Amino acid sequence: MLTAIFQNEGAYLAACTLTALTLGGTAWALARRVGNTRGVWWSGLTFSLTGVFGVTFMGAGRASGVCALNHRFAEPFHTTQGLWNLAMMVPVGALALLAVRRILPVLVGLVVLPLSIEVTQAAVEGLGRVCDSSDAEMNIVGGLVGLALAGAVLSVRRSLDWQAGLKGALIASTAFLLLGAGVVRPMLEFTNADGTGLSGVDSAQKRAVEIALKEAFGNRYEIGQLYEQPCGNLPCKNIVFSLHSREEGHREAFGNGSLSWPDRKHLNVLLEDSDHPTIMGYPVTGAKAPSTGQDASRVAQTYARRQYPWVNDANVQRTYAMGERAELGWITNWRWTHNGILMPRMLDVQVDRTGHVSQIDVTLGPAHVEMPKARLDAEQAERAVRKAVATRLRTNGGSSAAFRAQAVTVKALDQDGVWAPHWLVNVTWGTKGQGADSQESDRAAMYRVNAISGQVYDSGGTPIEAD
């Protein structure tokens, strides 16, 4: 897990360590200057906190506005990610108590800090990552373990004040609860999940990834770490993995991907994630660096027809630029439709500026399925979603939140072995106004509506009941 997390982040980690050492030294110097005899503990606490923040927000990006509430409280104790979240907070808990010597303020801080980090990841642009209650749970447990260890040592030495800071701790706790209920809860969307962490894979899962990648890229890449990840509250799992270059002198280059399990029908692989092509890009024999979308489309077609010859049956194909000036290259889509309904089979191939494949997204669903005719039109689907979302917002105390719903297309989806048409409805919440210039700052989620029954499902697949 640690290899997957820190891969290719050597410069960032070095800078983070240097910053932590600098701030830790500054904390020690300030403690000495004010006559505090516990400067070494303050220095260690500052160093540890800097490391926690650095690792937590490494690779951060756009905020999702959504937090997953994992009801399987024991699940993160069986995952590498969960144990890592626990371990990195143990020194924080211990050093905090050794520095402050007041158990109540430290206890409040060890609870508030992880919760604040998760909220920040969900709500703050540029610092966004996955907001998961399991991460906060394990951070809190780790902090409490450190607190207990340091508390045992200080109790023996009779240097721990058990009652000091009671008033301040109560005030801080009350303020945090009020802030959470009045500001955070209406601002975020909370989804329920039964397991969100990573766990090891078995031989059958590893073999499935090997077969899927061989079909996509032959033997060009070496598979790195593999983990099993639940699909939130849906009855499925994904096998997430890393890929590494086999090229000599480029062993540090890597990509990542996922394969749905157990159906093995959806493969997504990201070989490059920036506007700077790397050695990880998959070369297409005979392809030249494209300068237009038409050039990129020819490269994508050459790749697809060699690796996935079934694309020849697609009745919809289009290519569009990634970025205002195609900084990230171009994506070519292949789609299958029947009676105006989007079929489950899909292929997306992204080609970078050098003519290499940088990302693929493969869905091996059927190209044609029979199903009942849709009863809801686009306007009715949008109305159903608006009503359901408004109901959820009122339930969560956020009835004033502004959002928009726009039906995108009708897609055939399998529910418990029965195919039915579903409207895909894009729901956006404006964060900086409602004009066209605000689109980049909006957060969005794709809801769906059963075009037969009218049932609305959120982006996680959870049914939403409207008033």
Tab-separated table of C-alpha atoms in Angstrom:
chain	number	residue	atom	x	y	z
A	1	MET	CA	0.000	0.000	0.000
A	2	LEU	CA	2.772	2.422	0.916
A	3	THR	CA	4.516	1.735	-2.378
A	4	ALA	CA	1.318	2.599	-4.249
A	5	ILE	CA	0.779	5.754	-2.205
A	6	PHE	CA	4.292	7.190	-2.386
A	7	GLN	CA	5.295	5.976	-5.850
A	8	ASN	CA	6.873	8.813	-7.879
A	9	GLU	CA	6.452	11.284	-5.007
A	10	GLY	CA	10.085	11.413	-3.881
A	11	ALA	CA	10.510	15.156	-4.449
A	12	TYR	CA	7.263	15.958	-2.645
A	13	LEU	CA	8.159	13.773	0.340
A	14	ALA	CA	11.634	15.291	0.531
A	15	ALA	CA	10.135	18.794	0.569
A	16	CYS	CA	7.591	17.719	3.162
A	17	THR	CA	10.320	16.279	5.395
A	18	LEU	CA	12.414	19.426	5.070
A	19	THR	CA	9.399	21.570	5.965
A	20	ALA	CA	8.625	19.373	8.969
A	21	LEU	CA	12.214	19.628	10.219
A	22	THR	CA	12.183	23.393	9.779
A	23	LEU	CA	8.883	23.866	11.602
A	24	GLY	CA	9.898	21.418	14.307
A	25	GLY	CA	13.102	23.334	14.909
A	26	THR	CA	11.175	26.594	14.999
A	27	ALA	CA	8.768	25.174	17.590
A	28	TRP	CA	11.701	24.081	19.759
A	29	ALA	CA	13.346	27.508	19.503
A	30	LEU	CA	10.101	29.312	20.402
A	31	ALA	CA	9.546	27.042	23.400
A	32	ARG	CA	13.023	27.811	24.704
A	33	ARG	CA	12.500	31.513	24.136
A	34	VAL	CA	9.340	31.604	26.275
A	35	GLY	CA	10.894	29.399	28.936
A	36	ASN	CA	8.885	26.244	28.189
A	37	THR	CA	10.822	23.185	29.381
A	38	ARG	CA	8.961	20.830	27.040
A	39	GLY	CA	10.389	22.221	23.808
A	40	VAL	CA	11.508	18.821	22.562
A	41	TRP	CA	7.926	17.511	22.759
A	42	TRP	CA	6.523	20.602	21.026
A	43	SER	CA	9.149	20.150	18.320
A	44	GLY	CA	8.186	16.492	17.843
A	45	LEU	CA	4.486	17.318	17.771
A	46	THR	CA	4.993	20.004	15.114
A	47	PHE	CA	7.104	17.624	13.036
A	48	SER	CA	4.468	14.862	13.276
A	49	LEU	CA	1.545	17.140	12.444
A	50	THR	CA	3.373	18.517	9.410
A	51	GLY	CA	3.945	14.960	8.217
A	52	VAL	CA	0.279	14.062	8.730
A	53	PHE	CA	-0.905	17.086	6.752
A	54	GLY	CA	1.668	16.500	4.030
A	55	VAL	CA	0.722	12.844	3.492
A	56	THR	CA	-3.020	13.496	3.855
A	57	PHE	CA	-3.188	16.199	1.206
A	58	MET	CA	-0.587	14.683	-1.149
A	59	GLY	CA	-2.047	14.520	-4.632
A	60	ALA	CA	-5.077	16.587	-3.569
A	61	GLY	CA	-7.329	18.124	-6.184
A	62	ARG	CA	-10.930	19.075	-6.733
A	63	ALA	CA	-13.359	18.739	-3.809
A	64	SER	CA	-16.221	16.286	-4.345
A	65	GLY	CA	-18.651	17.718	-1.789
A	66	VAL	CA	-19.470	14.141	-0.739
A	67	CYS	CA	-18.476	12.096	2.321
A	68	ALA	CA	-18.850	8.312	2.594
A	69	LEU	CA	-20.139	7.018	5.933
A	70	ASN	CA	-18.826	3.490	6.381
A	71	HIS	CA	-21.067	1.441	8.696
A	72	ARG	CA	-18.605	-1.444	8.919
A	73	PHE	CA	-16.590	-0.051	11.804
A	74	ALA	CA	-14.301	-3.083	12.051
A	75	GLU	CA	-13.522	-3.147	8.312
A	76	PRO	CA	-10.630	-0.586	8.276
A	77	PHE	CA	-8.786	-2.608	10.937
A	78	HIS	CA	-8.333	-5.330	8.308
A	79	THR	CA	-6.977	-3.074	5.554
A	80	THR	CA	-3.499	-1.707	4.962
A	81	GLN	CA	-4.889	1.772	4.402
A	82	GLY	CA	-6.766	1.689	7.693
A	83	LEU	CA	-3.755	0.501	9.691
A	84	TRP	CA	-1.596	3.183	8.082
A	85	ASN	CA	-4.133	5.863	9.065
A	86	LEU	CA	-4.037	4.533	12.621
A	87	ALA	CA	-0.247	4.308	12.840
A	88	MET	CA	0.508	7.818	11.624
A	89	MET	CA	-1.619	9.372	14.387
A	90	VAL	CA	-0.086	7.411	17.300
A	91	PRO	CA	2.919	9.763	17.630
A	92	VAL	CA	0.626	12.792	17.340
A	93	GLY	CA	-1.476	11.612	20.286
A	94	ALA	CA	1.555	10.776	22.415
A	95	LEU	CA	3.536	13.926	21.637
A	96	ALA	CA	0.502	16.165	22.106
A	97	LEU	CA	-0.021	14.918	25.653
A	98	LEU	CA	3.691	15.038	26.449
A	99	ALA	CA	3.765	18.671	25.289
A	100	VAL	CA	0.489	19.915	26.822
A	101	ARG	CA	0.172	17.631	29.904
A	102	ARG	CA	-3.605	18.292	29.955
A	103	ILE	CA	-5.645	15.309	28.894
A	104	LEU	CA	-9.011	16.974	28.121
A	105	PRO	CA	-7.798	19.589	25.583
A	106	VAL	CA	-5.654	16.941	23.870
A	107	LEU	CA	-8.577	14.521	23.740
A	108	VAL	CA	-10.787	17.116	22.052
A	109	GLY	CA	-8.037	17.969	19.591
A	110	LEU	CA	-7.487	14.328	18.621
A	111	VAL	CA	-11.176	13.999	17.723
A	112	VAL	CA	-11.607	17.370	16.033
A	113	LEU	CA	-8.457	17.167	13.879
A	114	PRO	CA	-9.350	14.015	11.846
A	115	LEU	CA	-12.956	15.149	11.379
A	116	SER	CA	-11.772	18.553	10.182
A	117	ILE	CA	-9.367	16.935	7.722
A	118	GLU	CA	-12.150	14.839	6.172
A	119	VAL	CA	-14.457	17.859	5.878
A	120	THR	CA	-11.647	19.850	4.256
A	121	GLN	CA	-11.068	17.093	1.720
A	122	ALA	CA	-14.740	17.116	0.783
A	123	ALA	CA	-15.283	20.884	0.703
A	124	VAL	CA	-12.079	22.794	-0.142
A	125	GLU	CA	-10.968	23.077	-3.768
A	126	GLY	CA	-7.324	22.163	-4.262
A	127	LEU	CA	-7.258	20.058	-1.076
A	128	GLY	CA	-9.872	17.527	-2.107
A	129	ARG	CA	-9.381	13.787	-1.890
A	130	VAL	CA	-11.649	10.979	-0.755
A	131	CYS	CA	-13.764	11.939	2.270
A	132	ASP	CA	-14.285	8.714	4.195
A	133	SER	CA	-15.495	8.188	7.760
A	134	SER	CA	-13.175	5.169	8.025
A	135	ASP	CA	-10.144	7.430	7.662
A	136	ALA	CA	-11.355	9.673	10.493
A	137	GLU	CA	-12.186	6.617	12.611
A	138	MET	CA	-8.696	5.158	12.296
A	139	ASN	CA	-7.008	8.531	12.789
A	140	ILE	CA	-8.947	9.023	16.018
A	141	VAL	CA	-8.163	5.512	17.244
A	142	GLY	CA	-4.473	6.032	16.478
A	143	GLY	CA	-4.448	9.331	18.339
A	144	LEU	CA	-6.152	7.740	21.343
A	145	VAL	CA	-3.599	4.912	21.375
A	146	GLY	CA	-0.793	7.464	21.510
A	147	LEU	CA	-2.663	9.406	24.186
A	148	ALA	CA	-3.044	6.274	26.292
A	149	LEU	CA	0.632	5.350	25.990
A	150	ALA	CA	1.840	8.819	26.962
A	151	GLY	CA	-0.835	9.058	29.675
A	152	ALA	CA	0.411	5.832	31.281
A	153	VAL	CA	3.978	7.173	31.431
A	154	LEU	CA	2.960	10.583	32.790
A	155	SER	CA	0.621	9.043	35.365
A	156	VAL	CA	3.480	6.985	36.808
A	157	ARG	CA	5.555	10.153	37.038
A	158	ARG	CA	2.595	12.073	38.499
A	159	SER	CA	3.034	14.838	35.917
A	160	LEU	CA	-0.389	14.709	34.282
A	161	ASP	CA	-3.132	17.245	35.048
A	162	TRP	CA	-6.481	15.442	34.746
A	163	GLN	CA	-8.810	18.390	35.317
A	164	ALA	CA	-7.071	21.388	33.775
A	165	GLY	CA	-8.642	22.787	30.625
A	166	LEU	CA	-12.132	21.397	31.313
A	167	LYS	CA	-13.930	24.670	30.556
A	168	GLY	CA	-11.996	25.298	27.344
A	169	ALA	CA	-12.515	21.706	26.187
A	170	LEU	CA	-16.279	21.961	26.715
A	171	ILE	CA	-16.479	25.288	24.875
A	172	ALA	CA	-14.419	23.961	21.955
A	173	SER	CA	-16.492	20.773	21.735
A	174	THR	CA	-19.767	22.696	21.753
A	175	ALA	CA	-18.539	25.135	19.116
A	176	PHE	CA	-17.404	22.260	16.886
A	177	LEU	CA	-20.750	20.465	17.184
A	178	LEU	CA	-22.702	23.628	16.376
A	179	LEU	CA	-20.445	24.388	13.421
A	180	GLY	CA	-20.877	20.860	12.112
A	181	ALA	CA	-24.672	20.893	12.430
A	182	GLY	CA	-25.174	24.413	11.125
A	183	VAL	CA	-22.552	24.715	8.392
A	184	VAL	CA	-20.886	21.428	7.462
A	185	ARG	CA	-23.943	19.171	7.261
A	186	PRO	CA	-25.918	21.400	4.839
A	187	MET	CA	-22.786	22.008	2.772
A	188	LEU	CA	-21.910	18.361	2.111
A	189	GLU	CA	-23.714	15.311	0.804
A	190	PHE	CA	-23.344	12.178	2.927
A	191	THR	CA	-23.594	8.718	1.388
A	192	ASN	CA	-23.891	5.456	3.287
A	193	ALA	CA	-21.398	2.692	2.565
A	194	ASP	CA	-20.753	-0.819	3.799
A	195	GLY	CA	-17.001	-0.959	3.407
A	196	THR	CA	-14.719	1.498	1.586
A	197	GLY	CA	-11.162	0.387	2.303
A	198	LEU	CA	-8.604	-1.691	0.458
A	199	SER	CA	-7.792	-5.348	1.081
A	200	GLY	CA	-5.632	-7.969	-0.589
A	201	VAL	CA	-6.590	-9.873	-3.751
A	202	ASP	CA	-6.651	-13.615	-4.400
A	203	SER	CA	-5.054	-15.522	-7.283
A	204	ALA	CA	-8.226	-15.464	-9.406
A	205	GLN	CA	-8.484	-11.673	-9.157
A	206	LYS	CA	-4.805	-11.234	-10.014
A	207	ARG	CA	-5.207	-13.520	-13.018
A	208	ALA	CA	-8.252	-11.559	-14.212
A	209	VAL	CA	-6.223	-8.332	-14.178
A	210	GLU	CA	-3.380	-10.018	-16.063
A	211	ILE	CA	-5.758	-11.233	-18.794
A	212	ALA	CA	-7.479	-7.847	-19.164
A	213	LEU	CA	-4.170	-5.969	-19.390
A	214	LYS	CA	-2.678	-8.435	-21.838
A	215	GLU	CA	-5.657	-7.873	-24.123
A	216	ALA	CA	-5.234	-4.104	-23.840
A	217	PHE	CA	-1.439	-3.720	-23.965
A	218	GLY	CA	0.206	-7.086	-24.482
A	219	ASN	CA	3.213	-7.529	-22.173
A	220	ARG	CA	4.407	-3.931	-22.220
A	221	TYR	CA	3.725	-3.204	-18.532
A	222	GLU	CA	4.519	-4.885	-15.250
A	223	ILE	CA	1.709	-5.134	-12.701
A	224	GLY	CA	2.541	-3.656	-9.308
A	225	GLN	CA	0.364	-3.581	-6.204
A	226	LEU	CA	-3.201	-4.955	-6.410
A	227	TYR	CA	-6.014	-4.333	-3.934
A	228	GLU	CA	-9.699	-5.105	-3.668
A	229	GLN	CA	-11.930	-2.076	-3.091
A	230	PRO	CA	-15.696	-2.184	-2.407
A	231	CYS	CA	-17.986	-0.092	-4.648
A	232	GLY	CA	-19.413	1.902	-1.762
A	233	ASN	CA	-22.903	0.593	-1.014
A	234	LEU	CA	-23.266	-1.318	-4.296
A	235	PRO	CA	-22.992	-5.152	-4.451
A	236	CYS	CA	-19.716	-5.127	-6.371
A	237	LYS	CA	-15.986	-4.622	-5.977
A	238	ASN	CA	-13.119	-3.191	-7.970
A	239	ILE	CA	-9.609	-4.544	-8.224
A	240	VAL	CA	-7.344	-1.483	-8.181
A	241	PHE	CA	-3.761	-1.828	-9.345
A	242	SER	CA	-0.628	0.003	-10.366
A	243	LEU	CA	1.370	-0.488	-13.566
A	244	HIS	CA	5.086	0.035	-14.073
A	245	SER	CA	7.236	0.491	-17.143
A	246	ARG	CA	9.506	-2.372	-18.170
A	247	GLU	CA	11.872	0.078	-19.866
A	248	GLU	CA	15.396	0.117	-18.463
A	249	GLY	CA	16.094	3.302	-16.559
A	250	HIS	CA	12.390	4.139	-16.174
A	251	ARG	CA	11.323	1.784	-13.415
A	252	GLU	CA	9.969	4.744	-11.428
A	253	ALA	CA	7.298	5.528	-14.040
A	254	PHE	CA	3.872	4.173	-13.188
A	255	GLY	CA	0.174	4.249	-14.024
A	256	ASN	CA	-2.919	2.906	-12.307
A	257	GLY	CA	-6.228	1.288	-13.103
A	258	SER	CA	-9.188	-0.742	-11.941
A	259	LEU	CA	-11.127	-3.821	-13.048
A	260	SER	CA	-14.689	-4.500	-11.906
A	261	TRP	CA	-15.216	-7.718	-9.960
A	262	PRO	CA	-16.609	-10.313	-10.202
A	263	ASP	CA	-18.092	-9.489	-13.625
A	264	ARG	CA	-14.728	-8.265	-15.084
A	265	LYS	CA	-16.666	-6.135	-17.564
A	266	HIS	CA	-15.231	-2.686	-16.812
A	267	LEU	CA	-11.541	-1.879	-17.208
A	268	ASN	CA	-10.110	1.588	-16.706
A	269	VAL	CA	-6.389	2.303	-17.069
A	270	LEU	CA	-4.719	5.697	-16.652
A	271	LEU	CA	-1.166	5.574	-17.988
A	272	GLU	CA	-0.523	9.329	-17.916
A	273	ASP	CA	-2.323	12.003	-15.905
A	274	SER	CA	-0.761	15.268	-17.047
A	275	ASP	CA	-0.060	17.299	-20.169
A	276	HIS	CA	3.514	15.992	-20.204
A	277	PRO	CA	3.681	12.637	-22.045
A	278	THR	CA	5.806	10.024	-20.267
A	279	ILE	CA	7.383	6.674	-20.980
A	280	MET	CA	4.145	5.080	-19.739
A	281	GLY	CA	2.228	6.096	-22.869
A	282	TYR	CA	1.375	3.059	-25.017
A	283	PRO	CA	2.906	3.363	-28.515
A	284	VAL	CA	0.715	2.507	-31.493
A	285	THR	CA	2.696	0.959	-34.319
A	286	GLY	CA	2.844	3.261	-37.324
A	287	ALA	CA	1.215	6.192	-35.517
A	288	LYS	CA	2.590	9.733	-35.786
A	289	ALA	CA	2.184	12.626	-33.375
A	290	PRO	CA	-1.315	14.050	-34.032
A	291	SER	CA	-1.904	17.761	-34.564
A	292	THR	CA	-5.683	17.610	-34.989
A	293	GLY	CA	-8.586	15.619	-33.634
A	294	GLN	CA	-8.839	13.809	-36.952
A	295	ASP	CA	-5.219	12.677	-36.656
A	296	ALA	CA	-5.815	11.487	-33.087
A	297	SER	CA	-8.948	9.664	-34.162
A	298	ARG	CA	-6.967	7.660	-36.712
A	299	VAL	CA	-4.429	6.689	-34.033
A	300	ALA	CA	-7.208	5.651	-31.640
A	301	GLN	CA	-8.927	3.629	-34.377
A	302	THR	CA	-5.698	1.830	-35.217
A	303	TYR	CA	-5.217	0.893	-31.571
A	304	ALA	CA	-8.850	-0.111	-30.992
A	305	ARG	CA	-9.148	-2.281	-34.079
A	306	ARG	CA	-6.025	-4.194	-33.093
A	307	GLN	CA	-6.847	-4.668	-29.407
A	308	TYR	CA	-10.668	-4.561	-29.479
A	309	PRO	CA	-11.821	-5.429	-33.018
A	310	TRP	CA	-15.448	-5.449	-31.910
A	311	VAL	CA	-15.436	-1.619	-32.146
A	312	ASN	CA	-16.153	-2.009	-35.857
A	313	ASP	CA	-19.792	-2.673	-34.951
A	314	ALA	CA	-20.261	0.631	-33.095
A	315	ASN	CA	-22.854	2.979	-34.580
A	316	VAL	CA	-21.617	6.114	-32.786
A	317	GLN	CA	-18.047	7.413	-32.807
A	318	ARG	CA	-16.745	10.842	-31.906
A	319	THR	CA	-13.451	12.495	-30.959
A	320	TYR	CA	-12.995	15.577	-28.812
A	321	ALA	CA	-10.089	17.516	-27.350
A	322	MET	CA	-9.019	17.274	-23.727
A	323	GLY	CA	-8.306	20.833	-22.628
A	324	GLU	CA	-8.849	24.135	-24.382
A	325	ARG	CA	-5.912	23.482	-26.703
A	326	ALA	CA	-5.882	19.695	-26.442
A	327	GLU	CA	-3.121	19.865	-23.847
A	328	LEU	CA	-4.040	16.359	-22.693
A	329	GLY	CA	-4.616	15.105	-26.227
A	330	TRP	CA	-7.894	13.742	-27.586
A	331	ILE	CA	-10.439	11.108	-26.531
A	332	THR	CA	-12.282	8.953	-29.046
A	333	ASN	CA	-15.564	7.337	-27.934
A	334	TRP	CA	-17.273	4.294	-29.434
A	335	ARG	CA	-20.916	3.780	-28.466
A	336	TRP	CA	-23.759	1.416	-29.345
A	337	THR	CA	-27.366	2.600	-29.434
A	338	HIS	CA	-30.667	0.872	-30.151
A	339	ASN	CA	-33.969	2.740	-30.561
A	340	GLY	CA	-32.306	5.838	-29.155
A	341	ILE	CA	-31.142	4.039	-26.004
A	342	LEU	CA	-27.456	3.870	-25.108
A	343	MET	CA	-26.326	0.263	-24.813
A	344	PRO	CA	-23.969	-0.963	-22.064
A	345	ARG	CA	-20.994	-1.615	-24.360
A	346	MET	CA	-18.502	1.277	-24.552
A	347	LEU	CA	-14.893	2.093	-25.379
A	348	ASP	CA	-12.927	5.303	-24.745
A	349	VAL	CA	-9.345	5.742	-25.927
A	350	GLN	CA	-7.296	8.829	-25.075
A	351	VAL	CA	-4.320	9.694	-27.283
A	352	ASP	CA	-1.662	12.153	-26.071
A	353	ARG	CA	0.183	14.768	-28.106
A	354	THR	CA	2.912	12.289	-29.066
A	355	GLY	CA	0.448	9.765	-30.519
A	356	HIS	CA	0.617	7.350	-27.599
A	357	VAL	CA	-2.424	5.940	-25.795
A	358	SER	CA	-2.613	7.584	-22.361
A	359	GLN	CA	-5.909	6.178	-21.047
A	360	ILE	CA	-8.516	3.580	-21.907
A	361	ASP	CA	-11.954	2.848	-20.502
A	362	VAL	CA	-13.538	-0.429	-21.611
A	363	THR	CA	-17.051	-1.690	-20.807
A	364	LEU	CA	-17.828	-5.174	-22.124
A	365	GLY	CA	-21.613	-5.023	-21.921
A	366	PRO	CA	-23.958	-6.285	-24.653
A	367	ALA	CA	-24.331	-4.264	-27.839
A	368	HIS	CA	-28.083	-4.933	-27.992
A	369	VAL	CA	-30.698	-5.757	-25.351
A	370	GLU	CA	-34.494	-5.903	-25.474
A	371	MET	CA	-36.369	-3.926	-22.839
A	372	PRO	CA	-39.663	-2.114	-22.267
A	373	LYS	CA	-40.196	1.279	-23.841
A	374	ALA	CA	-39.368	4.277	-21.654
A	375	ARG	CA	-42.405	5.926	-20.048
A	376	LEU	CA	-40.644	9.054	-18.785
A	377	ASP	CA	-39.301	11.752	-21.094
A	378	ALA	CA	-36.333	14.030	-20.300
A	379	GLU	CA	-38.430	16.712	-18.610
A	380	GLN	CA	-40.180	14.190	-16.381
A	381	ALA	CA	-36.841	12.623	-15.406
A	382	GLU	CA	-35.410	16.031	-14.482
A	383	ARG	CA	-38.518	16.810	-12.436
A	384	ALA	CA	-38.221	13.509	-10.559
A	385	VAL	CA	-34.571	14.166	-9.728
A	386	ARG	CA	-35.232	17.737	-8.579
A	387	LYS	CA	-37.960	16.506	-6.269
A	388	ALA	CA	-35.840	13.674	-4.847
A	389	VAL	CA	-32.770	15.849	-4.309
A	390	ALA	CA	-34.837	18.579	-2.666
A	391	THR	CA	-36.287	15.982	-0.299
A	392	ARG	CA	-32.824	14.748	0.656
A	393	LEU	CA	-31.561	18.286	1.183
A	394	ARG	CA	-34.480	19.091	3.480
A	395	THR	CA	-33.850	15.890	5.421
A	396	ASN	CA	-30.200	16.879	5.862
A	397	GLY	CA	-31.070	20.456	6.765
A	398	GLY	CA	-29.835	21.960	3.487
A	399	SER	CA	-33.039	23.021	1.737
A	400	SER	CA	-31.486	26.331	0.618
A	401	ALA	CA	-28.763	24.712	-1.510
A	402	ALA	CA	-29.083	25.670	-5.194
A	403	PHE	CA	-28.771	22.900	-7.767
A	404	ARG	CA	-29.640	22.172	-11.379
A	405	ALA	CA	-30.723	18.916	-13.037
A	406	GLN	CA	-30.238	18.173	-16.730
A	407	ALA	CA	-31.122	14.906	-18.451
A	408	VAL	CA	-28.223	13.668	-20.570
A	409	THR	CA	-29.305	10.418	-22.229
A	410	VAL	CA	-31.217	7.158	-21.768
A	411	LYS	CA	-29.059	4.121	-21.009
A	412	ALA	CA	-29.869	0.432	-20.673
A	413	LEU	CA	-28.978	-0.797	-17.176
A	414	ASP	CA	-29.212	-4.207	-15.578
A	415	GLN	CA	-30.979	-4.329	-12.209
A	416	ASP	CA	-31.155	-7.746	-10.601
A	417	GLY	CA	-30.971	-9.454	-13.977
A	418	VAL	CA	-33.656	-7.285	-15.618
A	419	TRP	CA	-32.722	-4.712	-18.268
A	420	ALA	CA	-34.548	-1.389	-18.125
A	421	PRO	CA	-34.007	2.086	-19.634
A	422	HIS	CA	-32.666	4.693	-17.201
A	423	TRP	CA	-32.313	8.407	-17.690
A	424	LEU	CA	-28.880	9.738	-16.718
A	425	VAL	CA	-29.392	13.142	-15.112
A	426	ASN	CA	-26.491	15.452	-14.323
A	427	VAL	CA	-27.024	17.350	-11.043
A	428	THR	CA	-24.788	20.371	-10.404
A	429	TRP	CA	-24.470	22.578	-7.361
A	430	GLY	CA	-23.161	26.074	-8.132
A	431	THR	CA	-20.372	27.241	-5.846
A	432	LYS	CA	-19.649	30.650	-7.368
A	433	GLY	CA	-22.866	31.686	-8.973
A	434	GLN	CA	-25.118	30.395	-11.701
A	435	GLY	CA	-23.615	31.976	-14.804
A	436	ALA	CA	-21.753	30.255	-17.574
A	437	ASP	CA	-18.442	31.417	-16.152
A	438	SER	CA	-19.054	29.434	-12.985
A	439	GLN	CA	-19.219	26.023	-14.613
A	440	GLU	CA	-15.635	25.146	-13.769
A	441	SER	CA	-16.316	25.720	-10.060
A	442	ASP	CA	-19.536	23.682	-9.936
A	443	ARG	CA	-19.525	20.234	-8.414
A	444	ALA	CA	-21.591	17.644	-10.197
A	445	ALA	CA	-22.974	14.152	-9.739
A	446	MET	CA	-24.696	11.807	-12.162
A	447	TYR	CA	-28.085	10.613	-10.909
A	448	ARG	CA	-30.297	8.155	-12.734
A	449	VAL	CA	-34.004	7.589	-13.060
A	450	ASN	CA	-35.707	4.338	-13.983
A	451	ALA	CA	-37.636	5.411	-17.085
A	452	ILE	CA	-40.332	2.798	-16.333
A	453	SER	CA	-40.972	3.145	-12.578
A	454	GLY	CA	-39.642	6.674	-12.014
A	455	GLN	CA	-37.364	5.560	-9.131
A	456	VAL	CA	-34.455	7.968	-8.603
A	457	TYR	CA	-30.957	6.792	-7.630
A	458	ASP	CA	-28.079	8.979	-6.471
A	459	SER	CA	-24.540	8.817	-7.852
A	460	GLY	CA	-23.730	5.948	-5.482
A	461	GLY	CA	-26.690	3.871	-6.622
A	462	THR	CA	-28.769	4.480	-3.489
A	463	PRO	CA	-32.539	4.892	-4.080
A	464	ILE	CA	-33.897	8.299	-3.095
A	465	GLU	CA	-37.485	8.591	-1.911
A	466	ALA	CA	-39.281	11.859	-2.665
A	467	ASP	CA	-42.069	13.384	-0.566
